Tab-separated table of C-alpha atoms and ligand atoms in Angstrom:
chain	number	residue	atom	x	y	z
A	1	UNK	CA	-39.431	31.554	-81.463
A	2	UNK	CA	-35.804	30.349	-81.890
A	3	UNK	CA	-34.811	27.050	-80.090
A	4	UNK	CA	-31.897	26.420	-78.709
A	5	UNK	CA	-30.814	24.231	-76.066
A	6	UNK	CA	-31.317	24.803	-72.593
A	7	UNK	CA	-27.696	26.056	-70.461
A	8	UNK	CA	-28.568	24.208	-67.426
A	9	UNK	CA	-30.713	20.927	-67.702
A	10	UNK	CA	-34.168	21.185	-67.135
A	11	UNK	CA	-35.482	18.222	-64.793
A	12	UNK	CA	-38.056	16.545	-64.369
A	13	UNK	CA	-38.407	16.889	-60.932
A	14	UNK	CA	-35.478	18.166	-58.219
A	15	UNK	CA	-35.147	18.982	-55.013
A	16	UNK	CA	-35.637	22.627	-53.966
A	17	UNK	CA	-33.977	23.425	-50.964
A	18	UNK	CA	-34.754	26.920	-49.022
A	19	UNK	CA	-32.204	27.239	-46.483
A	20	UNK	CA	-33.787	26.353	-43.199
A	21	UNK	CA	-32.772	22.417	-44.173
A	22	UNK	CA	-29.386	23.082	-43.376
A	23	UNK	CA	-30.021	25.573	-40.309
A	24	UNK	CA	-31.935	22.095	-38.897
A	25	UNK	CA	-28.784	19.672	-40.010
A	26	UNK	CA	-26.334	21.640	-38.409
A	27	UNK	CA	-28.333	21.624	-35.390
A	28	UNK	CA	-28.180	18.294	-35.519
A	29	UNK	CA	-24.523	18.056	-35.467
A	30	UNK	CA	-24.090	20.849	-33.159
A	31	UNK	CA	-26.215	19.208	-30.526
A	32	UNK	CA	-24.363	15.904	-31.200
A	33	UNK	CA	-27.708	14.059	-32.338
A	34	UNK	CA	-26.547	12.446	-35.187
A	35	UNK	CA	-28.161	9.310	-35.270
A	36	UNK	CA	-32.062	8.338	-35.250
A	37	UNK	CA	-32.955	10.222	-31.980
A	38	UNK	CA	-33.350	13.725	-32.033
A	39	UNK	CA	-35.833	16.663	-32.326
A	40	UNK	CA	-35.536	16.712	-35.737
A	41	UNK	CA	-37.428	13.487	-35.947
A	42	UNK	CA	-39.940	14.657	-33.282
A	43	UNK	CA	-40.830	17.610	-34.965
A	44	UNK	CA	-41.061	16.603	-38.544
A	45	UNK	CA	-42.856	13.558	-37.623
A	46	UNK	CA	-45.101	16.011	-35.254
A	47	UNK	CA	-45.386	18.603	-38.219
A	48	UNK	CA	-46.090	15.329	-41.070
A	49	UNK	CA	-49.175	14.145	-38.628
A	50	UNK	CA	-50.687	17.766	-38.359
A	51	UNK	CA	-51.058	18.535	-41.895
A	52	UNK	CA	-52.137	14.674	-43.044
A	53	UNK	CA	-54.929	15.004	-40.058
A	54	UNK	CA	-54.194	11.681	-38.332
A	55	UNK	CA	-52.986	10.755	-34.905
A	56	UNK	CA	-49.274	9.640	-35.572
A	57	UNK	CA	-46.800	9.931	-38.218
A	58	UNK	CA	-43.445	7.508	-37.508
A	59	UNK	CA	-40.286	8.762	-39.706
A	60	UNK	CA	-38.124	5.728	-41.802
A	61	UNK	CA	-35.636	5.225	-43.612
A	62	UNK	CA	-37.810	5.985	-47.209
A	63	UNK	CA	-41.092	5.789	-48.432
A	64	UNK	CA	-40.442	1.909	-49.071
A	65	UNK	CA	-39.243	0.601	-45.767
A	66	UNK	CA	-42.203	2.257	-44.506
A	67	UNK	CA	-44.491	0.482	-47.017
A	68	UNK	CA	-42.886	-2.777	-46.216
A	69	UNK	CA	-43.153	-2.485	-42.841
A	70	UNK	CA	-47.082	-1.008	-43.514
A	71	UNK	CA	-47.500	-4.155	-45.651
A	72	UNK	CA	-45.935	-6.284	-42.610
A	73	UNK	CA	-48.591	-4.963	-39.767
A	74	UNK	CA	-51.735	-5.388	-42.303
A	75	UNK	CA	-50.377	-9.389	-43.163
A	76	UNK	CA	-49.901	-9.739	-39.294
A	77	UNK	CA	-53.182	-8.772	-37.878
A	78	UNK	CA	-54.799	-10.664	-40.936
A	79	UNK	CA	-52.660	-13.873	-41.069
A	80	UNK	CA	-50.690	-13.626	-37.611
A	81	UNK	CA	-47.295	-13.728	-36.384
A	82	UNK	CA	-44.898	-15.597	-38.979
A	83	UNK	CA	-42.223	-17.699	-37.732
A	84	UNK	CA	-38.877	-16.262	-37.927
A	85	UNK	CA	-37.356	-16.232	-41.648
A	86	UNK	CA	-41.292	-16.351	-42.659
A	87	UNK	CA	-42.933	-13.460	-44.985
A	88	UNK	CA	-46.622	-12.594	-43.294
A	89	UNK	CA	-47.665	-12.823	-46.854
A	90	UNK	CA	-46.430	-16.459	-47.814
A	91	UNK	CA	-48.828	-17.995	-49.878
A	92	UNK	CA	-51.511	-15.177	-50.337
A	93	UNK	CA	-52.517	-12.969	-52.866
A	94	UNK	CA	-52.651	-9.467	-52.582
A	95	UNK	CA	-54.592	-7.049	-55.454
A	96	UNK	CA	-52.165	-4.224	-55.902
A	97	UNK	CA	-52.327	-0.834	-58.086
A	98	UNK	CA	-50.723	-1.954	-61.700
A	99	UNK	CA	-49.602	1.713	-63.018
A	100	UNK	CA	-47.254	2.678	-60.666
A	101	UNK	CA	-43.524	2.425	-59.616
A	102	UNK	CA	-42.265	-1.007	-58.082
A	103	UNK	CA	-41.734	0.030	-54.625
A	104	UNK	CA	-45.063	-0.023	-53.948
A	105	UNK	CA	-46.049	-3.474	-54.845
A	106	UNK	CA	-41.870	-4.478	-53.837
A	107	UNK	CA	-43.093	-5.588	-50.054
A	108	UNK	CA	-45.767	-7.880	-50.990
A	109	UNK	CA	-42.687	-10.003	-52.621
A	110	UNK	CA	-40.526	-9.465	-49.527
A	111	UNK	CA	-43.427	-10.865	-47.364
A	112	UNK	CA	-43.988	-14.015	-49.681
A	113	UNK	CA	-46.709	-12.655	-50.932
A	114	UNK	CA	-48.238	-12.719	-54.317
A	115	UNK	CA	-49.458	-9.361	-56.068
A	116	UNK	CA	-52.455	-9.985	-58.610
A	117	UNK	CA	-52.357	-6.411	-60.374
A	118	UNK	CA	-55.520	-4.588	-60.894
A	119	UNK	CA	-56.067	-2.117	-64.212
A	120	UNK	CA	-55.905	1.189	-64.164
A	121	UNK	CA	-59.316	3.740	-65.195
A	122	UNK	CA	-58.898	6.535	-67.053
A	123	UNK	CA	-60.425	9.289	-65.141
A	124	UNK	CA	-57.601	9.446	-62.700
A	125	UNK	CA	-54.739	6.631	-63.957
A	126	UNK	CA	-55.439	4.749	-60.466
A	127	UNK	CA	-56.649	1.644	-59.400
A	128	UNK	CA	-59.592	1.034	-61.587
A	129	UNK	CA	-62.510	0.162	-58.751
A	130	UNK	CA	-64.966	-2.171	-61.737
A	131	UNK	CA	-61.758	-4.268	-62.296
A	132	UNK	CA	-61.416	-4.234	-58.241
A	133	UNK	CA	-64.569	-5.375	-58.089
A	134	UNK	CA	-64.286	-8.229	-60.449
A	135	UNK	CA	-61.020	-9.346	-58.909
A	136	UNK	CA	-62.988	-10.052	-55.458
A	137	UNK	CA	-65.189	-12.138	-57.464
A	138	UNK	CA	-62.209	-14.022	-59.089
A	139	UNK	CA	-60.396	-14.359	-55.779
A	140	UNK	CA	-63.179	-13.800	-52.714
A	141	UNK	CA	-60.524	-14.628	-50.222
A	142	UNK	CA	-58.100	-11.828	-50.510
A	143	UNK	CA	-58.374	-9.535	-47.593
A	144	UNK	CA	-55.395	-7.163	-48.622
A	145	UNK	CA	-54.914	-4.448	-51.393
A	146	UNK	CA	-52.111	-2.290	-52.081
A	147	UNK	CA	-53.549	0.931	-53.493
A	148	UNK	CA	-51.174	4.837	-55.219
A	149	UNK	CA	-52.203	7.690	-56.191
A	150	UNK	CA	-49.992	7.985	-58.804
A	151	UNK	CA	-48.295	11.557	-59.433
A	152	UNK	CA	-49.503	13.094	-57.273
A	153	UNK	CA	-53.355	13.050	-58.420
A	154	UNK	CA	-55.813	11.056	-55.917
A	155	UNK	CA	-58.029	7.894	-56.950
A	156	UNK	CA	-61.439	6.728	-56.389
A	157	UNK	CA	-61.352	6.517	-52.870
A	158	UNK	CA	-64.803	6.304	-52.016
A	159	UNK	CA	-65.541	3.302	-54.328
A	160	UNK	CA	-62.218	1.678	-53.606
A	161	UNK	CA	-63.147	2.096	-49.606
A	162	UNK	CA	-66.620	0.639	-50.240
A	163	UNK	CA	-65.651	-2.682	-51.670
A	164	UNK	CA	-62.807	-3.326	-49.494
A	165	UNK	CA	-65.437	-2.474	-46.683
A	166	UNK	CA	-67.986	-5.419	-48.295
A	167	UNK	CA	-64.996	-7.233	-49.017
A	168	UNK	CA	-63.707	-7.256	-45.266
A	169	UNK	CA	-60.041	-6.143	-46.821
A	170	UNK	CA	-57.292	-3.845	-45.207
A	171	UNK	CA	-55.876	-1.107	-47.509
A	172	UNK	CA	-52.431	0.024	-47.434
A	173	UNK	CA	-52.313	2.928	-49.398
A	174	UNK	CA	-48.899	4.332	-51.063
A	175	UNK	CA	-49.225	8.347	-50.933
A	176	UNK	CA	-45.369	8.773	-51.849
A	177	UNK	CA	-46.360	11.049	-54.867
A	178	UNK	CA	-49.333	12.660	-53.121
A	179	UNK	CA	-48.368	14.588	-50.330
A	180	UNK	CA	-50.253	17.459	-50.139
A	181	UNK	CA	-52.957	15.938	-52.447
A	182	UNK	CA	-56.384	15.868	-51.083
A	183	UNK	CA	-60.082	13.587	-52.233
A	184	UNK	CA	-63.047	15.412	-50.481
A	185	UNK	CA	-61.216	17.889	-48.413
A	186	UNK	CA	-58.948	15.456	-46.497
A	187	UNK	CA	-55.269	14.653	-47.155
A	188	UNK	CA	-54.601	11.194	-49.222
A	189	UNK	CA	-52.764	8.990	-46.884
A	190	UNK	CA	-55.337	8.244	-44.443
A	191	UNK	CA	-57.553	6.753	-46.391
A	192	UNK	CA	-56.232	3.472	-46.220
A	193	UNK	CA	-55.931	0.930	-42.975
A	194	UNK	CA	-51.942	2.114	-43.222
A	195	UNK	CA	-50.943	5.053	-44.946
A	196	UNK	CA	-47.413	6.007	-46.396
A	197	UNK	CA	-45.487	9.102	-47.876
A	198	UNK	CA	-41.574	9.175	-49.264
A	199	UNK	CA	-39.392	11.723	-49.236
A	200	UNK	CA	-37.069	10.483	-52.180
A	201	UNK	CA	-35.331	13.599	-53.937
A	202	UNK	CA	-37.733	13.993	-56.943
A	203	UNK	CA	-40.855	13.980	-54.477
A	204	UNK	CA	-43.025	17.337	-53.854
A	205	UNK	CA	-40.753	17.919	-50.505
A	206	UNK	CA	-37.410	15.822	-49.458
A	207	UNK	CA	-35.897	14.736	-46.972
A	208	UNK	CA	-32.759	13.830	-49.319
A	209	UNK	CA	-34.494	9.982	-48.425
A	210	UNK	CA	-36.660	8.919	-45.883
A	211	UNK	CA	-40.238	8.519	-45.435
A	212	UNK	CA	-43.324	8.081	-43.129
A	213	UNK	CA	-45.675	5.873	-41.952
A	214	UNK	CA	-48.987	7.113	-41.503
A	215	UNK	CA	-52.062	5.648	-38.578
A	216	UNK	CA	-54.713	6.871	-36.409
A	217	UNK	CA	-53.694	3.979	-33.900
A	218	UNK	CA	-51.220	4.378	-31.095
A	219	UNK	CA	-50.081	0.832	-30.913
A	220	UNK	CA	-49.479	0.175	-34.386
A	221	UNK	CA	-47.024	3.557	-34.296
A	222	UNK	CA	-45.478	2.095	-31.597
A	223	UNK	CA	-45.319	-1.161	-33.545
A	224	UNK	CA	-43.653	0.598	-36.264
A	225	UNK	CA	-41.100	2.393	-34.189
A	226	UNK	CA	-39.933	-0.983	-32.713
A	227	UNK	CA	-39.710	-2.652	-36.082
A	228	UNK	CA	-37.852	-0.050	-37.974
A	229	UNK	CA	-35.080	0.061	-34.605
A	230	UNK	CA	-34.222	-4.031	-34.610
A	231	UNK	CA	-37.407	-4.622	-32.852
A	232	UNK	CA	-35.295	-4.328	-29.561
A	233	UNK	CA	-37.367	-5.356	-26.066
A	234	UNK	CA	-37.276	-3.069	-23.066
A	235	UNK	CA	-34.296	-4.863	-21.394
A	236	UNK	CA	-30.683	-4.017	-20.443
A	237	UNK	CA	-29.409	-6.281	-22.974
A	238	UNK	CA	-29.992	-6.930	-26.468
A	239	UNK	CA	-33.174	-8.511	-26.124
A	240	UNK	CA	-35.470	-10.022	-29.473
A	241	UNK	CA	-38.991	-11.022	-29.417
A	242	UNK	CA	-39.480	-10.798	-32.651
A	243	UNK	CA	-38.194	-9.876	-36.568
A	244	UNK	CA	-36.507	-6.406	-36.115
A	245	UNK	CA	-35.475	-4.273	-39.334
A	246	UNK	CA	-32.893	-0.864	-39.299
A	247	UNK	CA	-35.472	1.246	-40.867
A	248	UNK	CA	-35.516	4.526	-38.667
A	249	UNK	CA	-35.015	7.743	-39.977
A	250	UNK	CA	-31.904	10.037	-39.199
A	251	UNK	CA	-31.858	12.665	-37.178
A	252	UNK	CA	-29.900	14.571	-39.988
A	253	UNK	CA	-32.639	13.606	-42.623
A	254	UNK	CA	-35.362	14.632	-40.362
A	255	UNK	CA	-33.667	17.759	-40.870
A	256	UNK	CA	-34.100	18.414	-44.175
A	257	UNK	CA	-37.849	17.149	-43.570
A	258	UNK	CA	-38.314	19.842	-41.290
A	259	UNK	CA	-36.723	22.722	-42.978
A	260	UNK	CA	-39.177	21.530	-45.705
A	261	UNK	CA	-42.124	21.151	-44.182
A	262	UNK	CA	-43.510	24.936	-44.208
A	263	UNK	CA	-42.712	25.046	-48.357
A	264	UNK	CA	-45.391	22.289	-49.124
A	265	UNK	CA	-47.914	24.186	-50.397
A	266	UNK	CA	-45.497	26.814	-51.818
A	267	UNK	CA	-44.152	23.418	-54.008
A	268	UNK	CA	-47.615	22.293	-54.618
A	269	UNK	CA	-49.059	25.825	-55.739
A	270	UNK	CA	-45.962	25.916	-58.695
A	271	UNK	CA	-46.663	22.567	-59.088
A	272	UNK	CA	-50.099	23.247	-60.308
A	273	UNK	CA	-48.890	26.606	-62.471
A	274	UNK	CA	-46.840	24.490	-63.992
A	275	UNK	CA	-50.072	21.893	-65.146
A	276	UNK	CA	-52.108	25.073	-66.070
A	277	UNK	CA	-49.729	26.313	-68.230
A	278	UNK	CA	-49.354	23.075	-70.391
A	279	UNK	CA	-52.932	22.240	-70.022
A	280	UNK	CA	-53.377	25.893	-72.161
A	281	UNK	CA	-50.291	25.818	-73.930
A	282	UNK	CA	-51.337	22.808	-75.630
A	283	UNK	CA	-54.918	23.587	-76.225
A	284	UNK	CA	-54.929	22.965	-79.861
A	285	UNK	CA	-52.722	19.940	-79.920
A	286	UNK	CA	-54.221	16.752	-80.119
A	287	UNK	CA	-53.102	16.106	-76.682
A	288	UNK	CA	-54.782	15.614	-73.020
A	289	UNK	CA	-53.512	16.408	-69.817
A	290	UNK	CA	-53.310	13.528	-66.934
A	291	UNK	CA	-56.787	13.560	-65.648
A	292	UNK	CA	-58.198	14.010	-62.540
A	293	UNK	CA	-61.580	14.208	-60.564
A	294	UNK	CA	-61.861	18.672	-60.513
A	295	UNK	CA	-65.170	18.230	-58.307
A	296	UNK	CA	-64.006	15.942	-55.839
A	297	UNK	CA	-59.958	16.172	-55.619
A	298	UNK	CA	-57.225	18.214	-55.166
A	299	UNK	CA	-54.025	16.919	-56.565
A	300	UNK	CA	-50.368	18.363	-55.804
A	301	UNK	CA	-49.488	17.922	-59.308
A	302	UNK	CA	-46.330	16.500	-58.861
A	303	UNK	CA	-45.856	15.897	-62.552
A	304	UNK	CA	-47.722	17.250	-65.067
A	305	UNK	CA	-47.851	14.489	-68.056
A	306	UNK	CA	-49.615	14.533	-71.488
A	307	UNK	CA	-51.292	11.748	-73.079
A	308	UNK	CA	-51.577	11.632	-77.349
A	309	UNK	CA	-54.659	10.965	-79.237
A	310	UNK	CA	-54.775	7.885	-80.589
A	311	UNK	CA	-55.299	8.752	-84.372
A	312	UNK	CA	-52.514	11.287	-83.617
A	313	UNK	CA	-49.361	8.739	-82.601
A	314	UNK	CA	-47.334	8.345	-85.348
A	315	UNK	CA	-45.727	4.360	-85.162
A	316	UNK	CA	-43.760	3.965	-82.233
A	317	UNK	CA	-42.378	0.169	-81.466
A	318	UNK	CA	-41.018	-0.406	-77.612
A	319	UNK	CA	-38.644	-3.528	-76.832
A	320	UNK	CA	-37.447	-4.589	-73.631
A	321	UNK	CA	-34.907	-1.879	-73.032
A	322	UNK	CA	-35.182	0.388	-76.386
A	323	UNK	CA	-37.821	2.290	-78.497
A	324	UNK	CA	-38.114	3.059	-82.346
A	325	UNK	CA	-40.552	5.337	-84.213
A	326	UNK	CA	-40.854	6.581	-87.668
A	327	UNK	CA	-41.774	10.416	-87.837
A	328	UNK	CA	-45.253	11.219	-89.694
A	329	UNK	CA	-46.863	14.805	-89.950
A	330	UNK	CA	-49.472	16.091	-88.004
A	331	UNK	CA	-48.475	12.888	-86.064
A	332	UNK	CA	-46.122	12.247	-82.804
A	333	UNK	CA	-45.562	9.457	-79.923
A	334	UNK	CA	-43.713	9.433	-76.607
A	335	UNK	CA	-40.305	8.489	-77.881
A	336	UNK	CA	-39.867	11.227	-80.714
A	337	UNK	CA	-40.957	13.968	-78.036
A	338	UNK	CA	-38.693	12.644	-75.262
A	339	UNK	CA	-36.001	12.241	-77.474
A	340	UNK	CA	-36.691	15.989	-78.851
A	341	UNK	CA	-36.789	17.561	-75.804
A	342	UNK	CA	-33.760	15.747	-74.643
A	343	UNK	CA	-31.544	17.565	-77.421
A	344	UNK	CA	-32.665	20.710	-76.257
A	345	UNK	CA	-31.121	19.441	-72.511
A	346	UNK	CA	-34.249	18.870	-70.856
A	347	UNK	CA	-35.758	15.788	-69.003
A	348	UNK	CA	-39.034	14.044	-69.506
A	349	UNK	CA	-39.634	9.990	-68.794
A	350	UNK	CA	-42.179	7.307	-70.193
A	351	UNK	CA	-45.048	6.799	-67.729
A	352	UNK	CA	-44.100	4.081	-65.321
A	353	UNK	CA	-44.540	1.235	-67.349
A	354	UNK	CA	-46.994	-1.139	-65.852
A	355	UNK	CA	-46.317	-3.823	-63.371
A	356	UNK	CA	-48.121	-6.220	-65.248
A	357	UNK	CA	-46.010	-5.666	-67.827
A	358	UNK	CA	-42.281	-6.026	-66.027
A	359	UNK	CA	-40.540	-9.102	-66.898
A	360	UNK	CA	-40.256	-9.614	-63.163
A	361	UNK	CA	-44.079	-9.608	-62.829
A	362	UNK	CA	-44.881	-11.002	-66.207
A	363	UNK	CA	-46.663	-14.059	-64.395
A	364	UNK	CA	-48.339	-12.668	-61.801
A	365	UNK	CA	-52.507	-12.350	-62.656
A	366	UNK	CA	-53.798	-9.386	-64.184
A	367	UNK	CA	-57.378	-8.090	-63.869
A	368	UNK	CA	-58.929	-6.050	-65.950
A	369	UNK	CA	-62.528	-5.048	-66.393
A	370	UNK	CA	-63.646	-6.620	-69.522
A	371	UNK	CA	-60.899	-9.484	-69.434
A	372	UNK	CA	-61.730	-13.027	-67.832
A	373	UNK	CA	-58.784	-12.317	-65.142
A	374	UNK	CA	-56.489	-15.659	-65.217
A	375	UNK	CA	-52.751	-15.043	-66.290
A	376	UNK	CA	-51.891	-13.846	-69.225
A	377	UNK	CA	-49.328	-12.728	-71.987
A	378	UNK	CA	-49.545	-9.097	-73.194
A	379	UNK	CA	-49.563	-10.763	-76.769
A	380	UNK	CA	-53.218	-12.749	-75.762
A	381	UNK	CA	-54.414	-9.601	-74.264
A	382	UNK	CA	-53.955	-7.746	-77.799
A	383	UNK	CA	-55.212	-10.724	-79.731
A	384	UNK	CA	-57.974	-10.984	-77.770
A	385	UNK	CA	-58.642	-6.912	-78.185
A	386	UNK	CA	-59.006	-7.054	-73.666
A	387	UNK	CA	-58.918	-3.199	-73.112
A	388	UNK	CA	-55.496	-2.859	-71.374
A	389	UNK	CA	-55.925	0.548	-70.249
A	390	UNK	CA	-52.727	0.589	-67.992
A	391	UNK	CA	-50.572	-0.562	-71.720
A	392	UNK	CA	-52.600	2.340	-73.486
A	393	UNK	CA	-51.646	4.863	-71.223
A	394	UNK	CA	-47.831	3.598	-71.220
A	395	UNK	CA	-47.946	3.415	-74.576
A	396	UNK	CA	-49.600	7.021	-75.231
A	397	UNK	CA	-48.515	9.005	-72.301
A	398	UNK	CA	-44.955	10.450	-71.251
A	399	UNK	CA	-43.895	12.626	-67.982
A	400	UNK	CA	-43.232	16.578	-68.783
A	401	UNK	CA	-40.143	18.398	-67.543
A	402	UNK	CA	-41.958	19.674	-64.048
A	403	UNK	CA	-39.657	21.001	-62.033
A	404	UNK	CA	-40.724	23.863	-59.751
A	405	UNK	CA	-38.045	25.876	-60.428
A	406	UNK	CA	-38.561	26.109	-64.244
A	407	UNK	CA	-39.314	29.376	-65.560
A	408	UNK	CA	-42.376	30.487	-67.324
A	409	UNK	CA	-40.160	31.604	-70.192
A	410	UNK	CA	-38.514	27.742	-69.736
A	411	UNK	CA	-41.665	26.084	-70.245
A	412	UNK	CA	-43.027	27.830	-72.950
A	413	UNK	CA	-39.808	26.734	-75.026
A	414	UNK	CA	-40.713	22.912	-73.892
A	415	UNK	CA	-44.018	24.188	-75.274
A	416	UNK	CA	-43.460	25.086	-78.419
A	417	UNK	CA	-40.602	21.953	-78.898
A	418	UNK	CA	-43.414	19.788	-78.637
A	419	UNK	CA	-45.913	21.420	-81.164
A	420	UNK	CA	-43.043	21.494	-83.334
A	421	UNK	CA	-42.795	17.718	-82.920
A	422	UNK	CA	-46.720	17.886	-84.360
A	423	UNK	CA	-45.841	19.880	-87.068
B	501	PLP	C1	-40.996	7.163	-54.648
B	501	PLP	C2	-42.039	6.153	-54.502
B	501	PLP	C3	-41.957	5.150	-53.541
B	501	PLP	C4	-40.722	4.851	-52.761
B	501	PLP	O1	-40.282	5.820	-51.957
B	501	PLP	P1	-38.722	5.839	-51.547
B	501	PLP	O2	-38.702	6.869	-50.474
B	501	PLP	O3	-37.970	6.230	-52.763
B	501	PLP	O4	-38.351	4.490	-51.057
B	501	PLP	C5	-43.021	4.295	-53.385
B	501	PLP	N1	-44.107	4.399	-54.139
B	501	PLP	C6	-44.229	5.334	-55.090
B	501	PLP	C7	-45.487	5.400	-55.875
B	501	PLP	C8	-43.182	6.232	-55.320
B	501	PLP	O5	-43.291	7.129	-56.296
């Protein structure tokens, strides 16, 4: 096969509009509803709350006002009412997912909170439940935990649920990269106490932004509405009760939203070609697919990654902001394939890197199963030989090019770039 570099730049993930987005936008603006009342909104939220299976869906701004605001109720009804200027969180510890991106564990900070990060398990590269477990044990009075399933592929629900449930702790759990994704024949997002989905540009449908809350409970959807619009009273005036934030979603966005809707499982059925065909493509590489549970979940294989071998990484050193390797054969690492494929004009990305390991978290606790669980450097962790499973995964793993609308023809030349990197 001869290589050469791609015309237009394959992407990791981009939105993939169909038409009916704009039909809905310029109704919109043709109706005059251009702000955050409008059918749009009604219907997308109405169309969001049918396929997730619970009782209301409330649209925002994205998929992390919503989790702020989700984190905000669950501090509220455990701690109460903070004064004005007060997080809900201040003081407290909350466990969070550590492999995922930073708007999920974000709030927790906003709220004065402090997020002790859990490891990851490698049957799924969520929340790892044993570590959970072990971090209730280290810290019995934390009654809150911020939970992903990260791209797209569900976690251990069931276990998760069960020692929250002994526990007595809320779960707010982050389905931004799972919509569509299901654990046991129901839809990830109500799983937790609070559930939320984003519908950022790279997701599995967009709204161009926004995103929803999710809840079986009328008055916390009515809660949320009256947060995300300033928190305004029933009066003829401006009237404030309490802490108000501008996080509705526009009636333009909704939109989008709507004209997207009916193409989830379109998206989430080339989504999962796309997974089969590297999962054979690389069958004789020494290479793994991202896992996930095939008896009990569904994913909507928002991106397909790979993870190396370990006695097949050739020497790969990260810093802070750069990354080196030296090129062996038979051998290959993150960085030489991302940087291959990017000559050929096509997009991959390191898997998120770790909360634990952001400078900005560097001193918040990390649990992991077989270490003792106080705070840590990443250097003690290695001298100590503490499985890190969230650094191994970072370290081993990288993000494919998984964009829906990549041909068959396109992938199998992203195929064949990387076996040449193993050559
Ligand atoms: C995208 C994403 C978010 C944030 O959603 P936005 O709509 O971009 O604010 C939160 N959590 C995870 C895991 C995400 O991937």
């Amino acid at each position: 096969m001869e290589l050469k570099p791609f015309e237009k730049k394959l992407y990791l993930a981009s939105p993939t509009m169909h038409g009916d987005e704009l039909k809905f936008m310029q109704e919109a603006y043709e109706t005059n509803w251009m702000s955050t009342v409008g059918a749009n909104i009604n219907e997308s939220e109405k169309m969001v709350a049918e396929k997730i299976g619970c009782r209301d869906a409330v649209a925002l701004s994205s998929g992390t006002a919503a989790l702020h605001l989700a984190i905000r109720l669950a501090g509220e009804r455990l701690y109460g009412q903070p004064k004005v200027a007060h997080g809900c969180l201040e003081g407290k510890r909350v466990f969070c997912a550590d492999m995922t991106f930073d708007a999920t564990v974000n709030p927790v900070a906003y709220e004065g909170g402090e997020a002790v990060f859990i490891d990851t398990e490698e049957d799924t590269w969520n929340m790892d439940p044993v570590a959970l477990e072990k971090a209730f044990d280290i810290y019995p009075d934390v009654k809150l935990v911020v939970i992903a399933h990260l791209y797209g592929t569900p976690g251990k629900m069931d276990e998760i649920r069960d020692i929250c449930d002994r526990h007595g702790a809320l779960i707010v759990e982050d389905a931004a990269e799972s919509f569509g994704a299901s654990y046991r024949g129901r839809q990830t997002g109500i799983f937790g106490d609070y559930g939320i989905i984003s519908f950022n540009g790279n997701k599995i449908i967009t709204g161009s932004a926004g995103g929803m809350f999710l809840t079986d409970n009328v008055e916390d959807a009515h809660r949320i509405r009256k947060w995300s619009t300033q928190s305004r009273e029933d009066a003829s005036w401006y009237q404030h009760e309490e802490l108000g934030f501008n996080y509705r979603m526009s009636n333009v966005v909704a939109g989008v939203v709507r004209g997207q809707m009916p193409y989830l499982e379109e998206h989430i059925a080339q989504k999962k070609a796309i997974y089969m065909r590297y999962k054979e493509g690389f069958k004789d590489l020494p290479v793994s697919m991202n896992p996930y549970d095939e008896a009990n979940s569904e994913p909507n294989f928002w991106l397909s990654c790979m993870i190396i071998d370990r006695d097949a990484m050739c020497r790969q050193v990260r810093g802070e902001k750069d990354a080196l390797y030296e090129a062996e054969p038979g051998k290959s690492c993150p960085t030489q394939i991302l940087e291959t494929i990017a000559k050929y004009n096509a997009e991959g990305r390191p898997i998120w890197k770790p909360m634990h390991m952001q400078p900005i978290y560097r001193m918040n606790p990390f649990i992991t199963k077989s270490g003792n669980g106080r705070a840590r450097s990443n250097a003690y962790i290695k001298e100590q030989g503490i499985t890190d499973v969230g650094a191994d995964i970072f370290e081993r793993g990288l993000c494919l090019p998984s964009d829906n609308k990549m041909t068959p023809d396109q992938q199998d030349m992203i195929i064949e770039i990387i076996k040449r990197c193993f050559a």
